Amino acid sequence: MSTSDIYIGLMSGTSLDGIDVAAIDFSQYLSIVATHSETIPDTLKKEILQLTQPNPDEIDLMGKVDIELGKLFAKAVNTLISQTKLSKTQIQAIGSHGQTIRHRPEFGFTLQIGDANIIAEHTGITTVADFRRRDMAASGQGAPLVPAFHKAVLHNPAKDRILLNIGGMANITYLPADNSKITVGFDTGPGNVLMDAWIHKHKALSYDHNGKWAQSGNCDIKLLEKLLSLPYFHEAPPKSTGREQFHLDWLTHQLEGFNLSPEDTQATLLELTAASIVSAIQSHVASESFELLVCGGGSRNNALMQRLKQLLPYNDVSTTDKVGINADWMEAAAFAWLAKRCLEGKTGNNTDVTGADGERILGAIYQA
């Protein structure tokens, strides 16, 4: 195996279901060399959730969590390397997304923590981080960034494709077969975030395995219509969102006046995710003949995947496993790619997607 072009991608998303680490070899197309998932301790997870909402003493807590996450990210990388035949000298760089604690594109502001100084220091590997803010400095949304990666590795000149990532939030990338047409990409709204929060509140579980709890309930149409009336769903892209918009307190407020069982609420939340995704596709994708490739944690939710297939009966709906990229590791691979682009002095944003004034080299470099 050529060892000259291996990068490690680090991803911790809004779902907080763990830290994904993937070693990617770019010497021949794209090959996933090794992967590891690092659990986020409950205490740290609770502190991260605190930071996603306004609280007193935020700055002290943010500093503490920034350091703890940096150490945990470094531990995750070191664990990956120790479990494989890789040596640190083979790794060109780490691309660390960090943990988003606030994303306010309307103010040109986003913040990801997980100190890259500590990652570089504790791993001995050059680390690239802070990918979003340069796009925002150029008047972009700073998100989603993954569509540029999707276009680079998954464009198919023979057919239109939509890449759907279902993490805490859901986002789509439309890749027209005709490369002269623009790429469309944006956050459609909540992915797993509300379903995860609701089942954690009622059953102390981190997620609804295969959507079985949701399947035990019934979707409430009136609640669904209320949720889908939220202005975000009707905004035109470019747009992005996060926990600032969709969180448990917001959901609790929306449920006022509805006397639903917890499982009926969960069923409605699953339908909200599916319906908002399909509505976004139908409103903003200029194609009816496309294949939908799904990645992220939501791609493993059988009930959600089944619902997407029902809502898109004339389209091929499958996971990215079908095209050779494991659906669990897509985003980690994307940030390995973004680190590579940064070190090579190449741009990493897609202006059609983020709305930035121009293409920019993304990321700050922390030398080993």
Coordinates of C-alpha atoms in Angstrom, one line a residue:
M1 CA 0.0 0.0 0.0
S2 CA 1.2 3.5 -0.8
T3 CA 1.7 5.3 2.5
S4 CA 2.3 8.8 1.0
D5 CA -1.3 10.0 1.1
I6 CA -3.0 8.9 4.2
Y7 CA -5.0 11.4 6.2
I8 CA -7.1 10.9 9.4
G9 CA -10.6 12.5 9.6
L10 CA -12.1 13.3 13.0
M11 CA -15.8 13.9 13.2
S12 CA -18.1 14.6 16.2
G13 CA -21.5 15.7 15.1
T14 CA -24.6 17.2 16.6
S15 CA -26.0 13.8 17.5
L16 CA -23.1 13.3 20.0
D17 CA -23.2 9.5 19.4
G18 CA -19.4 9.3 19.5
I19 CA -16.2 10.5 17.8
D20 CA -15.7 9.0 14.4
V21 CA -12.1 8.5 13.4
A22 CA -11.1 7.2 9.9
A23 CA -7.8 6.8 8.2
I24 CA -8.2 7.5 4.5
D25 CA -5.7 6.6 1.8
F26 CA -6.1 9.0 -1.2
S27 CA -3.2 7.6 -3.2
Q28 CA -5.7 5.7 -5.4
Y29 CA -9.2 7.2 -5.5
L30 CA -10.3 6.8 -1.8
S31 CA -9.7 3.8 0.5
I32 CA -10.8 3.6 4.1
V33 CA -7.8 2.1 5.8
A34 CA -9.0 1.9 9.4
T35 CA -11.8 3.2 11.5
H36 CA -12.5 3.7 15.2
S37 CA -15.4 5.1 17.2
E38 CA -14.6 6.7 20.6
T39 CA -17.4 7.0 23.1
I40 CA -18.0 10.4 24.6
P41 CA -18.3 10.1 28.4
D42 CA -21.7 11.0 29.7
T43 CA -20.4 13.8 31.9
L44 CA -18.7 15.4 28.9
K45 CA -21.7 14.9 26.7
K46 CA -23.8 16.7 29.3
E47 CA -21.4 19.6 29.4
I48 CA -21.4 19.9 25.6
L49 CA -25.2 20.0 25.5
Q50 CA -25.1 22.8 28.1
L51 CA -22.8 24.7 25.8
T52 CA -25.2 24.4 22.9
Q53 CA -27.7 26.6 24.8
P54 CA -27.1 30.0 26.5
N55 CA -26.1 29.5 30.1
P56 CA -24.3 31.5 32.8
D57 CA -20.5 30.9 33.1
E58 CA -20.3 29.7 29.5
I59 CA -16.8 30.9 28.9
D60 CA -15.2 29.0 31.8
L61 CA -17.1 25.8 30.9
M62 CA -16.2 26.2 27.2
G63 CA -12.5 26.5 28.1
K64 CA -12.7 23.3 30.2
V65 CA -14.6 21.3 27.6
D66 CA -12.4 22.6 24.7
I67 CA -9.4 21.0 26.5
E68 CA -11.2 17.8 27.5
L69 CA -12.4 17.3 23.9
G70 CA -9.0 18.0 22.5
K71 CA -7.6 15.3 24.7
L72 CA -10.4 12.9 23.8
F73 CA -9.9 13.6 20.1
A74 CA -6.2 12.9 20.5
K75 CA -6.9 9.7 22.4
A76 CA -9.3 8.5 19.6
V77 CA -6.6 9.0 17.0
N78 CA -3.9 7.3 19.1
T79 CA -6.3 4.4 19.7
L80 CA -7.0 4.1 16.0
I81 CA -3.2 4.0 15.2
S82 CA -2.4 1.5 18.0
Q83 CA -5.1 -0.9 16.7
T84 CA -3.7 -0.9 13.2
K85 CA -0.4 -1.5 11.4
L86 CA -0.1 2.2 10.7
S87 CA 2.7 4.3 12.1
K88 CA 2.4 8.0 12.8
T89 CA 5.0 8.8 10.2
Q90 CA 2.6 7.5 7.6
I91 CA -0.1 10.1 8.4
Q92 CA 0.1 13.3 6.5
A93 CA -2.3 15.2 8.8
I94 CA -5.4 15.0 10.9
G95 CA -8.5 16.9 9.8
S96 CA -10.6 17.7 12.9
H97 CA -14.1 19.1 12.5
G98 CA -14.4 19.7 16.2
Q99 CA -17.6 19.8 18.2
T100 CA -20.1 22.5 17.2
I101 CA -21.5 24.3 20.2
R102 CA -23.0 27.3 18.3
H103 CA -23.8 27.9 14.7
R104 CA -25.3 31.3 13.8
P105 CA -24.9 31.9 10.1
E106 CA -27.2 34.9 10.3
F107 CA -24.5 36.6 12.4
G108 CA -21.6 35.2 10.4
F109 CA -20.7 33.2 13.5
T110 CA -19.9 29.5 14.2
L111 CA -17.9 27.8 16.9
Q112 CA -16.4 24.4 17.1
I113 CA -14.3 23.3 20.1
G114 CA -11.8 20.5 20.8
D115 CA -8.4 22.2 21.0
A116 CA -6.4 21.4 17.9
N117 CA -3.2 22.4 19.7
I118 CA -3.8 19.6 22.1
I119 CA -4.5 17.1 19.3
A120 CA -1.3 18.0 17.5
E121 CA 0.7 17.9 20.8
H122 CA -0.7 14.6 22.1
T123 CA -0.6 12.8 18.7
G124 CA 2.6 14.3 17.2
I125 CA 0.7 14.7 13.9
T126 CA 0.0 17.9 12.1
T127 CA -3.7 18.9 12.6
V128 CA -6.0 21.0 10.5
A129 CA -9.1 22.4 12.2
D130 CA -11.5 25.4 12.1
F131 CA -12.7 24.7 8.6
R132 CA -16.0 26.7 8.7
R133 CA -15.1 30.2 9.7
R134 CA -13.1 31.1 6.5
D135 CA -16.2 30.4 4.4
M136 CA -18.2 32.6 6.8
A137 CA -15.6 35.3 6.5
A138 CA -16.4 35.3 2.8
S139 CA -20.1 35.8 3.6
G140 CA -20.9 32.0 3.4
Q141 CA -23.0 29.9 5.6
G142 CA -20.0 27.9 6.7
A143 CA -22.1 24.8 6.1
P144 CA -22.6 22.3 4.8
L145 CA -19.0 21.6 3.8
V146 CA -19.3 18.0 2.8
P147 CA -20.9 18.6 -0.6
A148 CA -17.5 19.7 -2.1
F149 CA -16.2 16.3 -1.0
H150 CA -19.3 14.5 -2.4
K151 CA -18.8 16.2 -5.7
A152 CA -15.1 15.3 -5.9
V153 CA -15.6 11.6 -5.2
L154 CA -19.2 10.6 -6.0
H155 CA -20.2 12.6 -9.1
N156 CA -21.6 10.2 -11.7
P157 CA -21.7 11.5 -15.3
A158 CA -24.3 8.9 -16.2
K159 CA -27.0 9.8 -13.6
D160 CA -28.2 12.5 -11.2
R161 CA -27.4 11.7 -7.6
I162 CA -28.5 13.1 -4.3
L163 CA -26.3 12.4 -1.2
L164 CA -28.3 12.6 2.0
N165 CA -26.4 12.7 5.3
I166 CA -28.6 12.0 8.3
G167 CA -26.7 12.9 11.5
G168 CA -28.1 15.1 14.2
M169 CA -29.2 17.4 11.4
A170 CA -29.9 16.2 7.8
N171 CA -28.3 17.7 4.7
I172 CA -28.5 16.9 1.0
T173 CA -26.1 17.3 -1.9
Y174 CA -27.6 17.3 -5.4
L175 CA -25.0 16.2 -8.0
P176 CA -26.4 16.6 -11.5
A177 CA -24.9 14.2 -14.0
D178 CA -24.2 17.3 -16.2
N179 CA -21.2 18.8 -14.4
S180 CA -21.9 22.2 -15.9
K181 CA -25.1 22.5 -13.7
I182 CA -24.7 23.8 -10.2
T183 CA -24.3 21.6 -7.1
V184 CA -27.1 22.2 -4.6
G185 CA -26.5 21.5 -0.9
F186 CA -28.1 22.6 2.3
D187 CA -29.4 21.4 5.7
T188 CA -32.9 20.2 5.3
G189 CA -33.6 20.3 9.1
P190 CA -33.5 17.8 11.9
G191 CA -32.1 14.4 11.3
N192 CA -31.8 12.3 14.4
V193 CA -31.5 15.1 16.9
L194 CA -35.1 15.4 18.1
M195 CA -35.8 11.6 18.0
D196 CA -32.6 11.1 20.0
A197 CA -33.5 13.7 22.6
W198 CA -37.0 12.4 22.9
I199 CA -36.1 8.8 23.5
H200 CA -33.4 9.9 25.9
K201 CA -35.9 11.9 27.9
H202 CA -38.4 9.0 28.2
K203 CA -36.3 5.8 28.1
A204 CA -32.8 7.0 28.9
L205 CA -31.6 5.6 25.6
S206 CA -29.2 7.4 23.3
Y207 CA -31.1 6.5 20.1
D208 CA -34.2 4.7 18.8
H209 CA -32.7 1.4 17.4
N210 CA -34.1 0.9 13.9
G211 CA -36.9 3.3 14.7
K212 CA -38.8 0.5 16.6
W213 CA -40.2 2.9 19.3
A214 CA -41.4 5.3 16.6
Q215 CA -43.0 2.3 14.8
S216 CA -44.9 1.5 18.0
G217 CA -46.7 4.9 17.8
N218 CA -48.8 6.8 15.2
C219 CA -47.9 10.0 13.5
D220 CA -50.1 13.0 14.6
I221 CA -50.9 14.9 11.5
K222 CA -51.8 18.2 13.2
L223 CA -48.5 18.2 15.1
L224 CA -46.6 17.3 12.0
E225 CA -48.3 20.2 10.1
K226 CA -47.4 22.6 12.9
L227 CA -43.8 21.5 12.9
L228 CA -43.5 21.7 9.1
S229 CA -44.8 25.3 9.2
L230 CA -41.6 26.4 10.8
P231 CA -40.1 29.2 8.6
Y232 CA -36.8 27.3 8.2
F233 CA -38.4 24.6 6.1
H234 CA -39.6 27.2 3.7
E235 CA -36.4 29.3 3.3
A236 CA -34.5 29.0 0.1
P237 CA -30.9 27.7 0.2
P238 CA -28.2 28.4 0.9
K239 CA -29.1 27.7 4.5
S240 CA -27.9 25.7 7.5
T241 CA -29.2 25.0 10.9
G242 CA -28.3 23.2 14.2
R243 CA -29.2 22.6 17.8
E244 CA -29.8 26.3 18.3
Q245 CA -33.0 25.8 16.3
F246 CA -34.0 22.2 17.0
H247 CA -33.6 21.1 20.6
L248 CA -35.6 19.5 23.4
D249 CA -36.9 22.7 25.0
W250 CA -38.1 23.9 21.6
L251 CA -39.9 20.6 21.0
T252 CA -41.5 20.8 24.5
H253 CA -42.8 24.2 23.6
Q254 CA -44.2 22.9 20.3
L255 CA -46.0 20.1 22.1
E256 CA -48.0 22.4 24.3
G257 CA -51.7 21.8 23.7
F258 CA -51.1 18.3 22.3
N259 CA -51.9 15.4 24.5
L260 CA -49.9 12.7 22.8
S261 CA -48.3 9.6 24.1
P262 CA -44.4 9.6 24.0
E263 CA -44.4 7.0 21.2
D264 CA -46.9 8.9 19.1
T265 CA -44.6 11.9 19.4
Q266 CA -41.6 9.8 18.4
A267 CA -43.5 8.6 15.4
T268 CA -44.3 12.2 14.4
L269 CA -40.7 13.2 14.8
L270 CA -39.6 10.4 12.5
E271 CA -42.1 11.5 10.0
L272 CA -40.9 15.1 10.4
T273 CA -37.4 14.1 9.4
A274 CA -38.5 12.0 6.4
A275 CA -41.1 14.6 5.2
S276 CA -38.8 17.6 5.5
I277 CA -36.1 15.8 3.6
V278 CA -38.4 14.8 0.8
S279 CA -40.1 18.2 0.7
A280 CA -36.6 19.9 0.4
I281 CA -35.7 17.6 -2.5
Q282 CA -38.9 18.3 -4.3
S283 CA -38.7 22.0 -3.8
H284 CA -35.0 22.6 -4.6
V285 CA -33.7 19.8 -6.8
A286 CA -34.4 20.2 -10.5
S287 CA -34.5 16.4 -11.2
E288 CA -37.1 13.7 -10.8
S289 CA -34.9 10.9 -12.0
F290 CA -32.1 10.5 -9.4
E291 CA -30.7 8.0 -7.1
L292 CA -30.6 8.8 -3.4
L293 CA -27.6 7.6 -1.5
V294 CA -27.9 7.9 2.3
C295 CA -25.1 8.1 4.9
G296 CA -24.8 9.0 8.6
G297 CA -26.4 7.3 11.6
G298 CA -29.9 7.8 10.2
S299 CA -29.0 5.5 7.3
R300 CA -29.0 2.6 9.8
N301 CA -32.5 3.4 11.0
N302 CA -34.6 0.9 9.1
A303 CA -37.9 2.6 9.8
L304 CA -36.6 5.9 8.5
M305 CA -35.1 4.4 5.4
Q306 CA -38.3 2.5 4.8
R307 CA -40.3 5.8 5.0
L308 CA -37.9 7.5 2.6
K309 CA -38.5 4.7 0.1
Q310 CA -42.2 5.0 0.5
L311 CA -42.1 8.8 -0.1
L312 CA -39.8 8.4 -3.1
P313 CA -41.3 5.3 -4.8
Y314 CA -39.9 6.1 -8.2
N315 CA -36.3 6.6 -7.1
D316 CA -33.5 4.2 -6.1
V317 CA -32.9 4.7 -2.3
S318 CA -29.9 3.0 -0.7
T319 CA -26.9 3.7 1.5
T320 CA -23.5 4.9 0.3
D321 CA -22.3 1.4 1.0
K322 CA -23.6 0.6 -2.5
V323 CA -20.9 2.9 -4.0
G324 CA -18.0 1.7 -1.9
I325 CA -18.0 4.3 0.9
N326 CA -19.3 3.0 4.3
A327 CA -22.2 5.1 5.3
D328 CA -20.9 5.3 8.9
W329 CA -17.6 7.0 7.9
M330 CA -18.6 9.5 5.2
E331 CA -18.2 12.6 7.2
A332 CA -14.9 11.6 8.8
A333 CA -13.6 10.8 5.3
A334 CA -14.7 14.3 4.2
F335 CA -12.7 16.0 6.9
A336 CA -9.6 13.9 6.0
W337 CA -10.1 15.2 2.5
L338 CA -10.5 18.8 3.6
A339 CA -7.3 18.5 5.6
K340 CA -5.6 17.2 2.4
R341 CA -7.0 20.1 0.4
C342 CA -5.7 22.6 3.0
L343 CA -2.2 21.3 3.1
E344 CA -2.1 21.2 -0.7
G345 CA -3.2 24.8 -0.8
K346 CA -6.4 23.9 -2.6
T347 CA -9.9 25.3 -2.0
G348 CA -12.4 23.3 0.1
N349 CA -15.8 25.1 -0.1
N350 CA -18.4 24.9 -2.8
T351 CA -19.8 28.4 -3.3
D352 CA -23.0 27.2 -4.9
V353 CA -23.7 25.5 -1.6
T354 CA -22.5 27.9 1.1
G355 CA -23.1 31.1 -0.8
A356 CA -19.6 32.4 -0.1
D357 CA -18.2 35.2 -2.2
G358 CA -15.6 32.8 -3.6
E359 CA -13.7 29.6 -3.2
R360 CA -11.4 29.6 -0.2
I361 CA -8.7 27.4 1.3
L362 CA -10.4 26.1 4.5
G363 CA -8.8 25.3 7.9
A364 CA -6.0 26.4 10.2
I365 CA -2.9 24.3 10.4
Y366 CA -1.4 23.2 13.8
Q367 CA 2.1 21.8 13.1
A368 CA 3.1 18.6 14.9

